[in-house]
Every structure is written in structure tokens, then in C-alpha cells.
Short mmCIF file of C-alpha atoms and ligand atoms in Angstrom, two decimals:
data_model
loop_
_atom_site.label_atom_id
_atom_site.label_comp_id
_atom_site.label_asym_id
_atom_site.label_seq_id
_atom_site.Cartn_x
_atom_site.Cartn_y
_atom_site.Cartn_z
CA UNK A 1 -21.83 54.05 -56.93
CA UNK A 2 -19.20 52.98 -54.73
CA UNK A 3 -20.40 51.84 -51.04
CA UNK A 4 -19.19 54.79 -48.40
CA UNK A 5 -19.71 55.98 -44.72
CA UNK A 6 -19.23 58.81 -43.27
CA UNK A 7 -15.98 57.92 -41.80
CA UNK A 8 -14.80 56.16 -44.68
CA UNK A 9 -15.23 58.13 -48.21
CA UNK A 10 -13.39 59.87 -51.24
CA UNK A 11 -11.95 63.50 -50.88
CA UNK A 12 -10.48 64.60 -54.01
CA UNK A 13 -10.68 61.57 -55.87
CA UNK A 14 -8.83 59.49 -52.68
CA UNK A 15 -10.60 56.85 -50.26
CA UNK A 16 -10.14 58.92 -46.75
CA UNK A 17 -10.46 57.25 -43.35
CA UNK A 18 -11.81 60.69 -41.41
CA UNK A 19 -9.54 63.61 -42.52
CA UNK A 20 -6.66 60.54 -43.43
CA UNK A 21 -5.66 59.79 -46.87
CA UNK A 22 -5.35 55.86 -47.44
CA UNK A 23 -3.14 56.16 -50.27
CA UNK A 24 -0.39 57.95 -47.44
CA UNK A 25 -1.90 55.52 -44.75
CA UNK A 26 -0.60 52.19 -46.98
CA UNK A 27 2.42 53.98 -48.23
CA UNK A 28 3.61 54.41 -44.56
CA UNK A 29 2.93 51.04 -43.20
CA UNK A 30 2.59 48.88 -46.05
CA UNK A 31 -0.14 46.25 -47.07
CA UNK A 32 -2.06 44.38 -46.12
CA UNK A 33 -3.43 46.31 -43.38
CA UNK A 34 -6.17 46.76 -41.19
CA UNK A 35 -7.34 50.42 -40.83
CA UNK A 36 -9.77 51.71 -38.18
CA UNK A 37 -11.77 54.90 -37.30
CA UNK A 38 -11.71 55.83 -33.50
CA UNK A 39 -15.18 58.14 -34.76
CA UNK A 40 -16.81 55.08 -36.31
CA UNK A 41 -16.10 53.13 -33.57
CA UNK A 42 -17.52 55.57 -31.17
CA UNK A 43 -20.38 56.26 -32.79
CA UNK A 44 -21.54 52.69 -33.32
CA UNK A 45 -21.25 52.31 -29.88
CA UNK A 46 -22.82 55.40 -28.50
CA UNK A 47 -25.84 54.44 -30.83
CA UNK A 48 -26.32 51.48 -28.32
CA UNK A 49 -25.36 52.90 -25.20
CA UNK A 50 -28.15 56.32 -25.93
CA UNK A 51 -30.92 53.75 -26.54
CA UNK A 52 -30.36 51.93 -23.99
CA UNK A 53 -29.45 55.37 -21.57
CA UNK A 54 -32.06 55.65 -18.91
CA UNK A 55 -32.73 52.06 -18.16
CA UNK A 56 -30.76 49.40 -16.57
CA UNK A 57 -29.14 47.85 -19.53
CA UNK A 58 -25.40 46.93 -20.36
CA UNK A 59 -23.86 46.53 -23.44
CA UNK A 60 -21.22 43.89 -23.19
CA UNK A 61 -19.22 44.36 -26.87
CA UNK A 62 -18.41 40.90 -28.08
CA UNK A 63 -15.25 41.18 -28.45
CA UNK A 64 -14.30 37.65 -30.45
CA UNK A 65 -15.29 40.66 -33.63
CA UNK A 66 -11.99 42.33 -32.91
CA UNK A 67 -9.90 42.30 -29.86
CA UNK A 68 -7.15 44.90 -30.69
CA UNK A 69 -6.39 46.37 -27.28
CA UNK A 70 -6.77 49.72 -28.95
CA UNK A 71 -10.41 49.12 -29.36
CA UNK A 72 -10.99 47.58 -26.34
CA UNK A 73 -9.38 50.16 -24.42
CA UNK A 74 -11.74 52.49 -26.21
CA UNK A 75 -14.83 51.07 -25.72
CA UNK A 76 -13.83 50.19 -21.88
CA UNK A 77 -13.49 54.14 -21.17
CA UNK A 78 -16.77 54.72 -22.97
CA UNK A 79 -18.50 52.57 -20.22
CA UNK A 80 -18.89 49.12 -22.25
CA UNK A 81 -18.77 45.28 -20.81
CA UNK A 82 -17.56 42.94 -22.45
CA UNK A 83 -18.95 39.21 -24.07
CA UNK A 84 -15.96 37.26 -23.60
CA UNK A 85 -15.19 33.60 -24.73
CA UNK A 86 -12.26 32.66 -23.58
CA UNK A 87 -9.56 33.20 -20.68
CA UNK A 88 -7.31 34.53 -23.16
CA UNK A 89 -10.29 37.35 -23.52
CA UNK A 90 -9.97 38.38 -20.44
CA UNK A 91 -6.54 38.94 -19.95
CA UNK A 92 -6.92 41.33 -22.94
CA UNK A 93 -10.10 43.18 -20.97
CA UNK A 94 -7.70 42.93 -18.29
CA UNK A 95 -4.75 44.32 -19.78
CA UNK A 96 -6.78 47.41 -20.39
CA UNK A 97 -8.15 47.92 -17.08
CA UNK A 98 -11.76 47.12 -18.53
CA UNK A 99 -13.87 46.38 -15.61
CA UNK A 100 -14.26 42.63 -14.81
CA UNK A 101 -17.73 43.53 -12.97
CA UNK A 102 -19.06 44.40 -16.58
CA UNK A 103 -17.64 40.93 -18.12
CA UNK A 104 -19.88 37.54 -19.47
CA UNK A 105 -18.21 34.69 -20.29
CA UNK A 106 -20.23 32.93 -23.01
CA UNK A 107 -19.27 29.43 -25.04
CA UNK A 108 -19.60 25.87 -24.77
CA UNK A 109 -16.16 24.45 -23.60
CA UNK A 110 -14.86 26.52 -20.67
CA UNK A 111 -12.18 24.97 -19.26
CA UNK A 112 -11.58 24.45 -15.83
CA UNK A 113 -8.36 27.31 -15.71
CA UNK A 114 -10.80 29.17 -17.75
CA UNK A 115 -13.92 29.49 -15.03
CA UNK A 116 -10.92 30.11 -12.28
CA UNK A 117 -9.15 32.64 -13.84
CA UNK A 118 -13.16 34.71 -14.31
CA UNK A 119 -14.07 33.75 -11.02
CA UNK A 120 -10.95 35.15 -9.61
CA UNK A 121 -11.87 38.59 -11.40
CA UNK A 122 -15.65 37.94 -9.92
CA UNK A 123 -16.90 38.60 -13.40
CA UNK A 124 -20.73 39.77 -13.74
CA UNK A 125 -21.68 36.49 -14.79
CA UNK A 126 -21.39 32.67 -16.56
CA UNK A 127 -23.50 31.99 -19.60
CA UNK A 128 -23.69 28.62 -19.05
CA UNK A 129 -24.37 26.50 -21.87
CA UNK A 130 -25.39 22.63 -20.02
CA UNK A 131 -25.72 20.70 -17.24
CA UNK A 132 -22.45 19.47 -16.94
CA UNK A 133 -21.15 22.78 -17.44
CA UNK A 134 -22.84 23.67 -14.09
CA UNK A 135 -21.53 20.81 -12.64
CA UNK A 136 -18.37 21.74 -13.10
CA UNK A 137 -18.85 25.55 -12.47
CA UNK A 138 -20.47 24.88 -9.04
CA UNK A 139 -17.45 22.55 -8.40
CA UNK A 140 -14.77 25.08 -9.18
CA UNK A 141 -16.90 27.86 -7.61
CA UNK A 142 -16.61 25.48 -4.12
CA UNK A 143 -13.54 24.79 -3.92
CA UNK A 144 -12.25 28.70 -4.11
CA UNK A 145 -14.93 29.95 -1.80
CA UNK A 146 -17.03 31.94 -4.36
CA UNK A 147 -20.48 31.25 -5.65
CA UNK A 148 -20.98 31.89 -9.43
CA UNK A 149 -23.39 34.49 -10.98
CA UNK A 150 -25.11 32.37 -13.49
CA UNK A 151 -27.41 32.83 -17.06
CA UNK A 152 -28.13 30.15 -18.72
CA UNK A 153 -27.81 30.38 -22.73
CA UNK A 154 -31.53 28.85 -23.85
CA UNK A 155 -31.97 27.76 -27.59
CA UNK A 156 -34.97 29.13 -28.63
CA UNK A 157 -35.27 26.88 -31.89
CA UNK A 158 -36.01 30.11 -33.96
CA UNK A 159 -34.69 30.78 -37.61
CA UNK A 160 -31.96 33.30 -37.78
CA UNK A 161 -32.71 33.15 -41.51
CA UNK A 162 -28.15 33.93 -42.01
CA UNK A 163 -25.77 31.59 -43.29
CA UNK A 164 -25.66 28.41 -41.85
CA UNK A 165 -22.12 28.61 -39.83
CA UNK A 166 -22.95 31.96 -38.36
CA UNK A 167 -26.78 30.21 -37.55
CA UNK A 168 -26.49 29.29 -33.69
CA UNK A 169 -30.41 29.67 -32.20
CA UNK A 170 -31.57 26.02 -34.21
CA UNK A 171 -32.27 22.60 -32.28
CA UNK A 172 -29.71 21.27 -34.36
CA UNK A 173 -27.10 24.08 -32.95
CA UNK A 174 -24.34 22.45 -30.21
CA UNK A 175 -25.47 26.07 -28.75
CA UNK A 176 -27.08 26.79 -25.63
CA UNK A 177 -29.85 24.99 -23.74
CA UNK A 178 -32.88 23.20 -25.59
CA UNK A 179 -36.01 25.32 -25.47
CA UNK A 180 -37.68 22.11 -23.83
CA UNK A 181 -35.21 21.14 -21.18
CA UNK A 182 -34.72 25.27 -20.02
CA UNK A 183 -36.89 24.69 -17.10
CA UNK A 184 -35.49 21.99 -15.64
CA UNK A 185 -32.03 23.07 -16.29
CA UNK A 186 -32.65 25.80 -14.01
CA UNK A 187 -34.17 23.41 -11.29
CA UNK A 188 -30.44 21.70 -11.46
CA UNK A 189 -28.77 25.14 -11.23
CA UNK A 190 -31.10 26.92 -8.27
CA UNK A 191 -30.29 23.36 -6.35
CA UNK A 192 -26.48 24.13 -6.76
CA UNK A 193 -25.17 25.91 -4.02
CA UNK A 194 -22.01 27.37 -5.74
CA UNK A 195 -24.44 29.41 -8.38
CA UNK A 196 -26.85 32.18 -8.33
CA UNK A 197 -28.76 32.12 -11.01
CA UNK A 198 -28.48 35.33 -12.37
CA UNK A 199 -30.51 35.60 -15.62
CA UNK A 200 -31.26 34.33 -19.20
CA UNK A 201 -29.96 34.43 -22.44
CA UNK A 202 -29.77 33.79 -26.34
CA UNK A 203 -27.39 34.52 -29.15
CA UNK A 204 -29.55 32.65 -32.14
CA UNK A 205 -26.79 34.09 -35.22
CA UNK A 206 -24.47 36.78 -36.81
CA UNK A 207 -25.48 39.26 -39.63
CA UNK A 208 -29.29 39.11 -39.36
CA UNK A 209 -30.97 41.35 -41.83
CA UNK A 210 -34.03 40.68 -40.04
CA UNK A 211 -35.04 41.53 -36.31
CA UNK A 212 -37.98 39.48 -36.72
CA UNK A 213 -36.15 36.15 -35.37
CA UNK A 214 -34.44 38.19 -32.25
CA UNK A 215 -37.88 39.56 -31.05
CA UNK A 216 -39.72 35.91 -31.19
CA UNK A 217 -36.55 34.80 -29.32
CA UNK A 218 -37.30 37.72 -26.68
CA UNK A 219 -41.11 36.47 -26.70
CA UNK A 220 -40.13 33.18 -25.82
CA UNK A 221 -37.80 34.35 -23.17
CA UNK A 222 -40.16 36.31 -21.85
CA UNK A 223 -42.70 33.33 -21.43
CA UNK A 224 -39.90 31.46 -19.61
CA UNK A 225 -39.07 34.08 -17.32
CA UNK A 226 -42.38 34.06 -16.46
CA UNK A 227 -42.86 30.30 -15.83
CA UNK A 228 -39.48 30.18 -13.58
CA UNK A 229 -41.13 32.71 -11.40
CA UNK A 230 -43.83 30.77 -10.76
CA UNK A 231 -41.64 28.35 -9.40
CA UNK A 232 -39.73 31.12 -7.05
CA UNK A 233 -36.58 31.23 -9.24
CA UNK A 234 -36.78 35.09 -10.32
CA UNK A 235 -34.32 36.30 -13.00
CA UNK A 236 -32.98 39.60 -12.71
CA UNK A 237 -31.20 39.84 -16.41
CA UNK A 238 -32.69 39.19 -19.58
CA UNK A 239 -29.49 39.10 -22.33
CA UNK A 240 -30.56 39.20 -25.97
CA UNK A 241 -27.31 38.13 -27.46
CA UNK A 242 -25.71 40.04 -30.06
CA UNK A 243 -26.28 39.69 -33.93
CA UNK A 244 -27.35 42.27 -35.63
CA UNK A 245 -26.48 43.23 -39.42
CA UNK A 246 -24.63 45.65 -40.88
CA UNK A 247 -24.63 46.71 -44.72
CA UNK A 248 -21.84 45.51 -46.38
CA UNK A 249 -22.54 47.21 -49.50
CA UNK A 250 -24.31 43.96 -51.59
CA UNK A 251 -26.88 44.81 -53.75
CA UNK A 252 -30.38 44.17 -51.98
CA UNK A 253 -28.96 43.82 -48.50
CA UNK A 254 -30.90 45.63 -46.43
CA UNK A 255 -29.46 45.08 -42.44
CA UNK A 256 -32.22 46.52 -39.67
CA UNK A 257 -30.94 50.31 -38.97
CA UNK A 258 -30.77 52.24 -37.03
CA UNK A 259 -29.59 50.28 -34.14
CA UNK A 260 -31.92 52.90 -32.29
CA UNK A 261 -34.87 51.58 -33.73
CA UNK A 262 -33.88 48.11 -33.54
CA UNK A 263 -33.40 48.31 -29.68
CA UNK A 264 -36.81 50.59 -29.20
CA UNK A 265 -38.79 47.77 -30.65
CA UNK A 266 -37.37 45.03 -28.03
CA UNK A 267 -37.90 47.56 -25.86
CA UNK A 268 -40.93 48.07 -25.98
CA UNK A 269 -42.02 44.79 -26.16
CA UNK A 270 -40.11 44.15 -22.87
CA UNK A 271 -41.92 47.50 -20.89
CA UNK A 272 -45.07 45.69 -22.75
CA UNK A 273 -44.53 42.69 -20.39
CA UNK A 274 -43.03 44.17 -17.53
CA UNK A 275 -46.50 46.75 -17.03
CA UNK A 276 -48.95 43.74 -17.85
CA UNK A 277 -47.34 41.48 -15.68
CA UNK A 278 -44.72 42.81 -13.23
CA UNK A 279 -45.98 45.96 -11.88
CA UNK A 280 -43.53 48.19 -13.72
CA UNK A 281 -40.44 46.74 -12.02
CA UNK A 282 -37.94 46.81 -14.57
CA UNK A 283 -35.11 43.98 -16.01
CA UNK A 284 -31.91 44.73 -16.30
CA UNK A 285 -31.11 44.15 -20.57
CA UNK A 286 -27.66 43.17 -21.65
CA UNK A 287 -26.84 43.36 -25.11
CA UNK A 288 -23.51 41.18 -26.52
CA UNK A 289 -23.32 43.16 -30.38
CA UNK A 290 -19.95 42.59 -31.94
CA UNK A 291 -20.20 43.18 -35.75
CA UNK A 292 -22.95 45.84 -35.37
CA UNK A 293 -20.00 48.16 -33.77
CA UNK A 294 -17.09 47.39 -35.31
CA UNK A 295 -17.90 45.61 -38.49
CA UNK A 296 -17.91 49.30 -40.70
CA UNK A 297 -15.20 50.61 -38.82
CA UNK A 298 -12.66 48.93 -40.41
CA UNK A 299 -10.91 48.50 -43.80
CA UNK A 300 -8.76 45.93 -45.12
CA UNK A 301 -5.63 47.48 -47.57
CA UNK A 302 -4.48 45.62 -49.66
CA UNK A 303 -2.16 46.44 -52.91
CA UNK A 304 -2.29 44.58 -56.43
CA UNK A 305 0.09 42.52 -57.35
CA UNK A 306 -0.50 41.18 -60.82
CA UNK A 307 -3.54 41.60 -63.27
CA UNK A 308 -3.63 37.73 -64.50
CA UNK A 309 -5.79 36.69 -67.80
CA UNK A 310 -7.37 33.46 -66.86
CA UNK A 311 -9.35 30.92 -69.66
CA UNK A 312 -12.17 31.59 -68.55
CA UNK A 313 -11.67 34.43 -66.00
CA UNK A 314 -9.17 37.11 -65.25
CA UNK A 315 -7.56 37.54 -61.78
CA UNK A 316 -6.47 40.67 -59.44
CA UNK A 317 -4.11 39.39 -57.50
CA UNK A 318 -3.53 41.19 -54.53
CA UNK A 319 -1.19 40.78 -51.87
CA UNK A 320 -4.00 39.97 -48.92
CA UNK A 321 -5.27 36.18 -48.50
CA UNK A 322 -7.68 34.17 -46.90
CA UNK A 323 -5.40 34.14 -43.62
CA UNK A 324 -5.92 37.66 -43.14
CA UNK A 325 -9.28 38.19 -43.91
CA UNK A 326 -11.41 34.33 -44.31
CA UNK A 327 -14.60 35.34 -44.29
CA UNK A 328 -15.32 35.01 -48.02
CA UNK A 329 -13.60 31.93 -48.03
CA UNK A 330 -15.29 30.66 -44.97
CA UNK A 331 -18.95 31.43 -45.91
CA UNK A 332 -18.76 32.88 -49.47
CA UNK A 333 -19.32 36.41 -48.00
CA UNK A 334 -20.03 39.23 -49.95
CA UNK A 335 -17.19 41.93 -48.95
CA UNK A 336 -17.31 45.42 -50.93
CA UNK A 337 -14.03 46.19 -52.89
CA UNK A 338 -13.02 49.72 -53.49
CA UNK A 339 -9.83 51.20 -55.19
CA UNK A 340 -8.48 54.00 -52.92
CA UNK A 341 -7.53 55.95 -55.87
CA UNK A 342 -9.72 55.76 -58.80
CA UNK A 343 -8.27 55.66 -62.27
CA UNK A 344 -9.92 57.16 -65.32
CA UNK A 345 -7.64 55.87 -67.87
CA UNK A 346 -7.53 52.66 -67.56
CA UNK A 347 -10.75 50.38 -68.88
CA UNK A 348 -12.40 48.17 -66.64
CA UNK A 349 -12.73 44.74 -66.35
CA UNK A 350 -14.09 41.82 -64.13
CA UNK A 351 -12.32 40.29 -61.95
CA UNK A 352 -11.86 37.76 -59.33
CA UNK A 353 -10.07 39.62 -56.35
CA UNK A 354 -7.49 36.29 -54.72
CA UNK A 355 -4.69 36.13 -52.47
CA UNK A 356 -1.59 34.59 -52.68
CA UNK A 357 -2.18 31.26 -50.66
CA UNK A 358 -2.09 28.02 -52.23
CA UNK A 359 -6.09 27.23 -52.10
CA UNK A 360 -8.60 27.40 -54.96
CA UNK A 361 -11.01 28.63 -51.83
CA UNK A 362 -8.61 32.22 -51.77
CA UNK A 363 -10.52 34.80 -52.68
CA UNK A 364 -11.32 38.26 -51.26
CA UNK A 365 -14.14 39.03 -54.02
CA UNK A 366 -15.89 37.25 -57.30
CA UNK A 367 -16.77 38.82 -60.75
CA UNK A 368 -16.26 42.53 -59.83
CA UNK A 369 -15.42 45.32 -62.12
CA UNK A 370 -12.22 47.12 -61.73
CA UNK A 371 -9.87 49.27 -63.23
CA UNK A 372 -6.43 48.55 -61.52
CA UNK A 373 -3.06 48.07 -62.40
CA UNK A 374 -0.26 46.59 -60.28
CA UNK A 375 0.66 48.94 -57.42
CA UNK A 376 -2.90 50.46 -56.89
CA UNK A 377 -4.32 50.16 -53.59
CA UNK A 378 -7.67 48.12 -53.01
CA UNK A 379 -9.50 48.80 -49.58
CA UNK A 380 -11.48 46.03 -48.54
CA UNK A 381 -14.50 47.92 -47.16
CA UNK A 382 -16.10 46.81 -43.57
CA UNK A 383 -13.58 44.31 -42.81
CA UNK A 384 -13.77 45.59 -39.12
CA UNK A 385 -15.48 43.03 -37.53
CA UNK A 386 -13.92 38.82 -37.84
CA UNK A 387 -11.15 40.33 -39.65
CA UNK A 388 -8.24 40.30 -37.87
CA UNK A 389 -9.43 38.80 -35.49
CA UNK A 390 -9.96 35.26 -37.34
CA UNK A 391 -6.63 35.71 -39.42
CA UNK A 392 -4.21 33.15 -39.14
CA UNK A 393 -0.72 32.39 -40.73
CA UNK A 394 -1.18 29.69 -43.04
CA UNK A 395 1.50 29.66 -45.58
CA UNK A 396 4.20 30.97 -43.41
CA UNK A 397 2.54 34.28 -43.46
CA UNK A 398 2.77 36.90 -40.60
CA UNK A 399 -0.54 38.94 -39.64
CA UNK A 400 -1.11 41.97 -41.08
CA UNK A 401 -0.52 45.45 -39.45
CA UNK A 402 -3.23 47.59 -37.53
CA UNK A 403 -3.92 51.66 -37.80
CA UNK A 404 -6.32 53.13 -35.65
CA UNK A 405 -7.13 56.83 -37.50
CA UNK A 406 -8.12 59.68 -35.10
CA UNK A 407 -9.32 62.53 -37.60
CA UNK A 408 -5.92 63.33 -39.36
CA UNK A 409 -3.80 60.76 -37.23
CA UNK A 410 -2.62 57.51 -37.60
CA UNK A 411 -1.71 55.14 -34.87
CA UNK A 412 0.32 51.98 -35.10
CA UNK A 413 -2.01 49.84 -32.80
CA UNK A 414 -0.10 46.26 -33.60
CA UNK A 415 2.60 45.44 -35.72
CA UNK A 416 3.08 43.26 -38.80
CA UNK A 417 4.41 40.25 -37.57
CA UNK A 418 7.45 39.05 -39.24
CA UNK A 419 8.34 35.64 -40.40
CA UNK A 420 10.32 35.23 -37.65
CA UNK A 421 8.39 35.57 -34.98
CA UNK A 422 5.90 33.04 -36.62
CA UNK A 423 8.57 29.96 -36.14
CA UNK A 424 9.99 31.56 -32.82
CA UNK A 425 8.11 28.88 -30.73
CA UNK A 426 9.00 25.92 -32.62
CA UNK A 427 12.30 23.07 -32.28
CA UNK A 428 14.10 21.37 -34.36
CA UNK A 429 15.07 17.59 -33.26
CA UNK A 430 18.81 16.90 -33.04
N1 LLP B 501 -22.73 36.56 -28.48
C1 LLP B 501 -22.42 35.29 -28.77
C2 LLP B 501 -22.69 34.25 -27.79
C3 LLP B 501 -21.84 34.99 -30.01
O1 LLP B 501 -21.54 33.73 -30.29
C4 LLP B 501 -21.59 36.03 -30.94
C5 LLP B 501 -20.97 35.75 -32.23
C6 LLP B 501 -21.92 37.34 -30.57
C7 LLP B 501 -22.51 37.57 -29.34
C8 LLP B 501 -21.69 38.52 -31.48
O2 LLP B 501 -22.44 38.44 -32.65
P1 LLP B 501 -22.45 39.67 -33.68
O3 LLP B 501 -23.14 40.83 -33.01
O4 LLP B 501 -21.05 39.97 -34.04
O5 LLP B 501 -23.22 39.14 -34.84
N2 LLP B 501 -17.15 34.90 -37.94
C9 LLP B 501 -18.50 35.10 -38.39
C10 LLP B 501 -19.41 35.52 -37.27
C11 LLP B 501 -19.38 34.55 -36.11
C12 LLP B 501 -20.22 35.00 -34.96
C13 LLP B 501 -19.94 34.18 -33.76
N3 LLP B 501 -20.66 34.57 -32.60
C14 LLP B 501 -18.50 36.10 -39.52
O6 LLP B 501 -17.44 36.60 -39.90
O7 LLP B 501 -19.56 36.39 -40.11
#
């Protein structure tokens, strides 16, 4: 059974985005190419921001998933923040009038022009991720007159149980604060007088199929919250980091949906603690999801190029590579591959699914069963989220082009780059 959404799924024997044939979509602007569903979008996003309606919460869209302005611009009108991780991130929020108020800056290496340029915008707040880090933010902070909403990213040693380069919440992470040192990382901070401290927070990993590691790393949270208000430093946001799975279609994957019952479980674990301990007051929540709302709201096009008979193993290859899409290369993912226009004449056959870069490691799919011939159309399905937005141009190679579909309309929202634009920066030596 091929792997479909409701935004993404066959209408008269063709792969539709919404009410949009792919078949016309990749005719018209060529392959490879990204394709995304304004609905899809919305929807993932509106399923955080209605469990979360009613309460102080925020949901700050990481956008390192996929920072096409297009997107950004539509999740900044529905109300979202933003998890930013670089200064370059927030001249895109920026360039789409997303409010800086609902920014966090998260990461390890924040540069100097980097914490000016977000204290200039007075973003919501720093996760900071060690002392020196706070060093240097109160310095900056001083010496333009501001003081710097702070939150400071605490490792709570838990197993995400996901692959081990999208794994971030273990002692042996360079992520965040050690579990053991949190307390007296936030004696340094409240001594500061450039900071507030603002809050607390945790990102322990990507693509968890389990919420069982996110709510022991609310528990423990929880416990320090409580212990830094003993000491008179009182927290005011509690930010759960982002993480959660989606279902990319593999056999036995089973991600924790839906996001509404995912966030009703923290929650109630966090009104739990608030009535037993805090009189009811409540915490604000900030959530920093990136996959979880854009991850299945994108496809990858991509057209065959040759059907190749290996020795031992026969080869589709199709005209998208690692650079555009290196997450199977990267961490062996498992990404779903689905002809946009099934044939019934042609037999079937497995396949390994590679690019055209020179590296054994590109591939876009192992052993899968196809029937395609040269020309067809292959949509690489949920390729929304660390798509694009990790592609590169190895091999001379210019990024692919991006659709956004809007029921039975497609929009150019960024065009293919051509060759030339790819050496435009670069000198020759006379
Ligand atoms: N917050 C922080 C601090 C993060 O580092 C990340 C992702 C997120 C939020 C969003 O996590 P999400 O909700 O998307 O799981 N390129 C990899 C994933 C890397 C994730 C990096 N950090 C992949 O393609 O699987």
C-alpha cells in the first residue's frame, strides 16, 4: 500500500499535492524539486497551537527544518515564534516581518555579531548553552545598554532512544548544560547583571518515536525548577525543545500522534506540579517542533534517469542526489519512495534509488520495488523537513527549485539555482 496523507495522495491513478497534479507540477518546473502544501503546513501547526490554546504557551517553529520564506511567512501570520540558530535566521524571520518578541536563539557557538544583531531585535530570549557563553552574552549585553532575557539549555542525560547524530539530551552530547552543574550555572547567570534569567530548557533529539524520554526530561526540569526557587531564582518559562516524530512510511514505525495527545500528556503532568506545589499559578510552555510541522508537508520530485543492471544489484538512477536531499546518506534514513504515476505494464523490480554524485554514500532509497522506466516521476515522500534546508552543491550542482501548492495552485517560492550563480562569488588568480 503506498504511504499517503491527506494532502498528498493519488486521484485517478496520479500522486496529487491537494487538488494539484504532480505529474503537471514537475513538467512545469522541472526536477528535482521540492513541493509543499500550504494545508499541510497549516494544519500541523494549528494541531500545536489548539493544544496549547488557552494557556500561556508559544510555539517557536524551529526553523533550521526548512527556512523557505514562504513558510515562514506563513507560519509568522498564523501567530508562531520562531527557534532560531543563527543570525542568518533571523534576518529571514526578519525579512518576513515575523515578530522578533516571539524569537529564541538556541546553539552552542553564537558569535559575538550574532548575540548583537538578536539583542538589537530584543528577541524573547537566549538559550544559553555554558558559562562562557554567559560571559560573553552579559558582556555584549553591557556594552549596548540592554540586559539579556536568558534560558539556560540543561542536559538532562536521558535516552532519546533516535539515531545517534540526531541524539542531543546524553552526557556525552557538546549540548546544553550538564544535569549536575544546572544549579550552579544559574548562580553564575542570576550574579550577571546584563541577564535575566528567563527560564529553562531541553532539546534531548530529532524523530523520537517515543514521548517517554521528553516527559522524564520535563520531570527532571520540573525538580530543578523547583530547587532554583528555593534559592529565590524563579523561572517563568519552562521550554521542552522540539523533537517529535513523524511517520515516514517504514514498516513498524510508529511516531507518537496526535501531536494533541502528545502535548495533553506534558500537560498534564505540568498542571500536576503546578496545583501540588505552586498554588495553581501557571508557566508559560514554549515548544521549538521543527520536523513535527513540516516534515509531511513536503515532497521531493525527482525524475529517472536510467534503469542500470548492477552484479549484484540493479540501480534507478534518478536525477536528485545526496546534495539535495542527505538525510539517507547522512544517517541511513528510511525515506518513502512513490512513483507519481503508477504503471501497470511494466514488471517490477528492486532497486537501489541513487543520485548522480560521485559517492558510493548517494542514495535516496535501498532495495525497493519499482516499476519505472526513464522519464517517470518519483516523489520522495516527507522530504519537508532537513530537506532543502541541508542541501548543498557538491558536484557543481545548483539547489533544487521550491513549489508551495495552495489547493489547485502552484507557487514558485525559490528558484533553481543555476550553475552560474554557484561560481559567481569566486576569483580566479592572474
Ligand atoms: N530545538 C533544538 C535546539 C534543536 O536542535 C532542534 C533540532 C529542534 C528544536 C527541532 O527538532 P525537531 O522537532 O525537528 O526534531 N537533520 C536531522 C535532524 C537534526 C535536528 C537538529 N536539531 C534529520 O534530518 O533528521
Amino acid at each position: 500500500m503506498p504511504h499517503t496523507t491527506p494532502y498528498f495522495d493519488y486521484h485517478d491513478g496520479v500522486l496529487h499535492a491537494e487538488t494539484t497534479a504532480l505529474s503537471s507540477v514537475a513538467a512545469h518546473y522541472g526536477t528535482p524539486l521540492y513541493v509543499y502544501s500550504k494545508a499541510a503546513l497549516l494544519h500541523n501547526f494549528d494541531a500545536y497551537a489548539d493544544a496549547c490554546s488557552g494557556r500561556p504557551a508559544l510555539v517557536c517553529y524551529a526553523m533550521k527544518a526548512n527556512s523557505n520564506l514562504a513558510i515562514l511567512d506563513l507560519l509568522a501570520r498564523r501567530g508562531a515564534g520562531f527557534d532560531i540558530v543563527s543570525g542568518g535566521e533571523l534576518l529571514r524571520v526578519l525579512a518576513v516581518g515575523g515578530d522578533p518578541r516571539k524569537v529564541i536563539f538556541s546553539g552552542v557557538g553564537k558569535s559575538v555579531e550574532e548575540m548583537r544583531l538578536a539583542l538589537s531585535h530584543d528577541i524573547l530570549c537566549f538559550n544559553v548553552e555554558s558559562i562562557p557563553e554567559l560571559h560573553r552574552l552579559n558582556a555584549v549585553a553591557g556594552s549596548m545598554g540592554k540586559t539579556a532575557r536568558i534560558s539556560l539549555r540543561v542536559n538532562p542525560n536521558v535516552d532519546a532512544k533516535t539515531h545517534p547524530y540526531i541524539a542531543t539530551g546524553l552526557k556525552a552530547s557538546k549540548f546544553g548544560v550538564a544535569f549536575d552543574d544546572a544549579m550552579d550555572t544559574y548562580r553564575v547567570a542570576a550574579a550577571l547583571p546584563h541577564l535575566e534569567v528567563a527560564g529553562i530548557d531541553c532539546h534531548i533529539g530529532s524523530q523520537l518515536l517515543d514521548d517517554a524520554p521528553l516527559l522524564e526530561a520535563l520531570d527532571k526540569l520540573i525538580d530543578l525548577i523547583d530547587d532554583l526557587a528555593l534559592e529565590g531564582i524563579v523561572l517563568h518559562h519552562l521550554d521542552i525543545g522540539g523533537g517529535l516524530g513523524i511517520d515516514y512510511g517504514e514498516a513498524g514505525e510508529a511516531p507518537p500522534v496526535p501531536v494533541a495527545d502528545y502535548l495533553g500528556r506534558l500537560f498534564h503532568r505540568i498542571d500536576q506540579w503546578r496545583r501540588e506545589r505552586h498554588d495553581g499559578v501557571p508557566i508559560k510552555v514554549i515548544f521549538e517542533p521543527g520536523r513535527s510541522i513540516v516534515g509531511n508537508t513536503g515532497v521531493l520530485l525527482t525524475t529517472v534517469e536510467y534503469l542500470k543492471k548492477g552484479e549484484e544489484k540493479n540501480f534507478c538512477v534518478v536525477d536528485a542526489a545526496m546534495n539535495d536531499l542527505m538525510r539517507p546518506a547522512l544517517y541511513q534514513a528510511w525515506m518513502g519512495v512513490q512513483p507519481v504515476q503508477p504503471r501497470s505494464g511494466t514488471s517490477a523490480d528492486l532497486y537501489d534509488v541513487v543520485g548522480p554524485v560521485c559517492e558510493s554514500g548517494d542514495w535516496l532509497a535501498h532495495d525497493r520495488i519499482l516499476s519505472a522506466e526513464p522519464g517517470d516521476v518519483l516523489a520522495i515522500m516527507s522530504a519537508g523537513a532537513y530537506g532543502q534546508s541541508m542541501a548543498s552543491n557538491y558536484n557543481t550542482r545548483g539547489r533544487a527549485a521550491e513549489v508551495l501548492i495552495d489547493g489547485a495552485t502552484a507557487h514558485l517560492v525559490r528558484e533553481r539555482e543555476q550553475a552560474a550563480d554557484l561560481f559567481a562569488l569566486e576569483k580566479v588568480v592572474k
